[in-house]
């Protein structure tokens, strides 16, 4: 692409990132509320009533409260048209840290919350930025490994609290998901370029027909 086309693409991408950050924030609060509702139902209806269960619910509530402040902070930034390029990395990093912290207090790598890492990857892809997807993938891998290490009392021994196969499958799945989401983002740009090319060709054809001299009899 030419320099002018690259500049125009950058402008379009920034506006789409701005709009997508708002959508991602809405999906963020929806995901957090849904997962907390699951925890609330479990706590009120299926919990064994042990002090450990009550402590997890208390900690999870505090983490959700912090997550809610993140949502409000992003909403305030977008309302004030404050959208630095680093904001999407900050919010994605916060999502990864808070998710890892919640899984830490709820079973570490055995927690079902580890599957929510894929939701964070999807939110990253929504911003149409491959660098952000890479950041999210590496952050999710690091977060999961922290949980694996926290569950295992002794590292690098023959006994693994988290089976090696499960660990590797999770890492491979995160990596493959990141690659696939990155390819979708690439196809979005290719689609836009092809659409622009075809529209330009469609506009130029009638103009060429009108300018052509009439055929001689």
Coordinates of C-alpha atoms in Angstrom, one line a residue:
X1 CA 0.0 0.0 0.0
X2 CA 1.1 3.6 -0.6
X3 CA 2.1 5.9 2.2
X4 CA -1.2 7.8 1.9
X5 CA -3.2 4.5 2.0
X6 CA -1.3 3.5 5.1
X7 CA -2.1 6.8 6.7
X8 CA -5.8 6.4 5.9
X9 CA -5.8 2.8 7.2
X10 CA -4.2 4.0 10.4
X11 CA -6.9 6.6 10.9
X12 CA -9.7 4.1 10.1
X13 CA -8.1 1.5 12.5
X14 CA -7.9 4.1 15.3
X15 CA -11.5 5.0 15.0
X16 CA -12.5 1.3 14.9
X17 CA -10.3 0.6 18.0
X18 CA -12.1 3.4 19.8
X19 CA -15.5 2.0 18.9
X20 CA -14.3 -1.5 19.7
X21 CA -13.0 -0.5 23.1
X22 CA -16.5 0.6 24.1
X23 CA -17.9 -2.7 22.9
X24 CA -15.2 -4.6 24.7
X25 CA -15.9 -2.7 27.9
X26 CA -19.6 -3.6 27.6
X27 CA -18.7 -7.3 27.0
X28 CA -16.3 -7.1 29.9
X29 CA -19.0 -6.0 32.4
X30 CA -21.3 -8.6 30.9
X31 CA -18.8 -11.4 31.4
X32 CA -17.8 -10.3 34.9
X33 CA -21.5 -10.0 35.9
X34 CA -22.3 -13.4 34.4
X35 CA -19.4 -15.2 36.1
X36 CA -20.2 -13.5 39.4
X37 CA -23.8 -14.6 39.1
X38 CA -22.6 -18.2 38.7
X39 CA -20.5 -17.8 41.8
X40 CA -23.4 -16.3 43.7
X41 CA -25.7 -19.1 42.8
X42 CA -23.1 -21.6 43.8
X43 CA -22.4 -19.9 47.1
X44 CA -26.1 -19.5 48.1
X45 CA -27.4 -22.9 46.8
X46 CA -24.6 -25.4 46.5
X47 CA -21.7 -24.3 48.8
X48 CA -20.7 -26.7 51.6
X49 CA -20.6 -23.8 54.0
X50 CA -17.0 -24.2 55.0
X51 CA -14.9 -21.3 56.0
X52 CA -12.8 -21.8 52.9
X53 CA -15.8 -21.4 50.7
X54 CA -16.9 -18.3 52.5
X55 CA -13.4 -16.8 52.2
X56 CA -13.3 -17.5 48.5
X57 CA -16.7 -15.8 48.0
X58 CA -15.5 -12.8 50.0
X59 CA -12.3 -12.5 47.9
X60 CA -14.1 -13.0 44.7
X61 CA -16.5 -10.2 45.6
X62 CA -13.6 -7.8 46.2
X63 CA -12.0 -8.7 42.9
X64 CA -15.3 -8.1 41.1
X65 CA -15.5 -4.8 42.8
X66 CA -12.0 -3.9 41.5
X67 CA -13.0 -5.1 38.0
X68 CA -16.1 -2.8 38.2
X69 CA -13.9 0.2 38.8
X70 CA -11.9 -0.8 35.7
X71 CA -15.1 -0.8 33.7
X72 CA -16.0 2.7 35.0
X73 CA -12.5 4.0 34.4
X74 CA -12.6 2.9 30.8
X75 CA -16.1 4.3 30.3
X76 CA -14.9 7.7 31.7
X77 CA -11.9 7.7 29.4
X78 CA -14.0 7.0 26.3
X79 CA -16.7 9.6 27.3
X80 CA -13.9 12.2 27.6
X81 CA -12.4 11.1 24.3
X82 CA -9.2 10.1 26.1
X83 CA -7.9 7.2 24.1
X84 CA -4.2 6.7 24.1
X85 CA -2.8 3.8 22.1
X86 CA -1.7 2.1 25.3
X87 CA -5.2 2.0 26.8
X88 CA -6.1 -1.3 25.2
X89 CA -2.9 -2.9 26.5
X90 CA -3.6 -1.5 30.0
X91 CA -7.2 -2.8 30.1
X92 CA -6.2 -6.2 28.6
X93 CA -3.3 -6.5 31.1
X94 CA -5.7 -5.7 33.9
X95 CA -8.2 -8.3 32.7
X96 CA -5.4 -10.9 32.7
X97 CA -4.1 -10.0 36.2
X98 CA -7.6 -9.9 37.8
X99 CA -8.6 -13.2 36.1
X100 CA -5.4 -14.9 37.3
X101 CA -5.9 -13.5 40.8
X102 CA -9.5 -14.8 40.9
X103 CA -8.4 -18.3 39.6
X104 CA -5.5 -18.2 42.2
X105 CA -7.9 -17.9 45.1
X106 CA -10.3 -20.4 43.6
X107 CA -8.2 -23.5 42.9
X108 CA -5.3 -22.2 40.8
X109 CA -4.8 -24.2 37.6
X110 CA -7.6 -26.6 38.6
X111 CA -10.1 -23.7 38.6
X112 CA -12.6 -23.6 35.7
X113 CA -11.9 -19.9 35.4
X114 CA -8.7 -20.8 33.4
X115 CA -11.0 -21.2 30.4
X116 CA -12.0 -17.5 30.6
X117 CA -8.5 -16.7 29.2
X118 CA -10.0 -17.4 25.8
X119 CA -12.7 -14.7 26.4
X120 CA -9.8 -12.2 27.0
X121 CA -8.3 -13.3 23.7
X122 CA -11.6 -12.6 21.9
X123 CA -11.9 -9.2 23.5
X124 CA -8.3 -8.4 22.3
X125 CA -9.2 -9.5 18.8
X126 CA -12.2 -7.2 18.9
X127 CA -9.8 -4.2 18.8
X128 CA -8.5 -5.4 15.4
X129 CA -4.9 -5.1 16.6
X130 CA -2.5 -8.0 16.1
X131 CA 0.0 -6.7 18.6
X132 CA -2.7 -6.7 21.3
X133 CA -3.6 -10.3 20.4
X134 CA 0.0 -11.3 20.8
X135 CA 0.2 -9.4 24.1
X136 CA -3.0 -11.2 25.3
X137 CA -1.7 -14.6 24.3
X138 CA 1.6 -14.2 26.0
X139 CA -0.1 -12.8 29.1
X140 CA -2.6 -15.6 29.2
X141 CA 0.2 -18.2 28.9
X142 CA 2.2 -16.5 31.7
X143 CA -0.9 -16.3 33.9
X144 CA -1.7 -19.9 33.4
X145 CA 1.8 -21.0 34.2
X146 CA 1.7 -18.9 37.4
X147 CA -1.4 -20.9 38.4
X148 CA 0.3 -24.2 37.5
X149 CA 3.3 -23.2 39.6
X150 CA 1.2 -22.1 42.5
X151 CA -0.7 -25.4 42.6
X152 CA 2.6 -27.4 42.6
X153 CA 4.3 -27.3 46.0
X154 CA 7.6 -28.5 44.6
X155 CA 8.7 -27.4 41.1
X156 CA 10.7 -29.5 38.6
X157 CA 10.2 -32.8 40.4
X158 CA 8.7 -36.0 39.0
X159 CA 5.2 -35.3 40.5
X160 CA 3.1 -32.7 38.9
X161 CA -0.1 -31.3 40.5
X162 CA -1.2 -30.3 37.0
X163 CA -0.5 -33.1 34.5
X164 CA 2.1 -32.1 31.9
X165 CA -0.2 -33.1 29.0
X166 CA -3.0 -30.8 30.3
X167 CA -0.5 -28.0 30.7
X168 CA 0.8 -28.3 27.2
X169 CA -2.6 -28.7 25.6
X170 CA -3.7 -25.4 27.4
X171 CA -0.7 -23.6 26.2
X172 CA -1.0 -24.9 22.6
X173 CA -4.7 -24.0 22.6
X174 CA -4.0 -20.4 23.7
X175 CA -1.3 -20.1 21.0
X176 CA -3.5 -21.6 18.3
X177 CA -6.4 -19.4 19.2
X178 CA -4.1 -16.3 19.0
X179 CA -2.9 -17.3 15.6
X180 CA -6.4 -17.9 14.3
X181 CA -7.7 -14.6 15.7
X182 CA -4.7 -12.8 14.2
X183 CA -5.5 -14.2 10.8
X184 CA -9.1 -13.0 11.1
X185 CA -7.7 -9.5 11.8
X186 CA -5.5 -9.8 8.7
X187 CA -8.5 -10.8 6.6
X188 CA -10.4 -7.7 7.7
X189 CA -7.8 -5.5 6.2
X190 CA -7.6 -7.6 3.0
X191 CA -11.4 -7.4 2.8
X192 CA -11.3 -3.6 3.1
X193 CA -8.6 -3.2 0.5
X194 CA -10.5 -5.5 -2.0
X195 CA -13.8 -3.7 -1.4
X196 CA -12.1 -0.3 -2.1
X197 CA -10.4 -1.7 -5.3
X198 CA -13.7 -3.1 -6.6
X199 CA -15.6 0.1 -5.8
X200 CA -13.0 2.2 -7.6
X201 CA -13.2 -0.1 -10.6
X202 CA -17.0 0.2 -10.6
X203 CA -16.9 4.0 -10.5
X204 CA -14.2 4.2 -13.3
X205 CA -16.1 1.9 -15.7
X206 CA -19.1 4.2 -16.3
X207 CA -16.8 7.2 -16.6
X208 CA -14.7 5.4 -19.3
X209 CA -17.9 4.4 -21.2
X210 CA -19.2 8.0 -21.2
X211 CA -15.9 9.4 -22.4
X212 CA -15.5 6.8 -25.2
X213 CA -16.3 8.1 -28.7
X214 CA -19.3 6.6 -30.5
X215 CA -18.6 3.7 -32.8
X216 CA -18.4 4.6 -36.5
X217 CA -21.0 3.0 -38.8

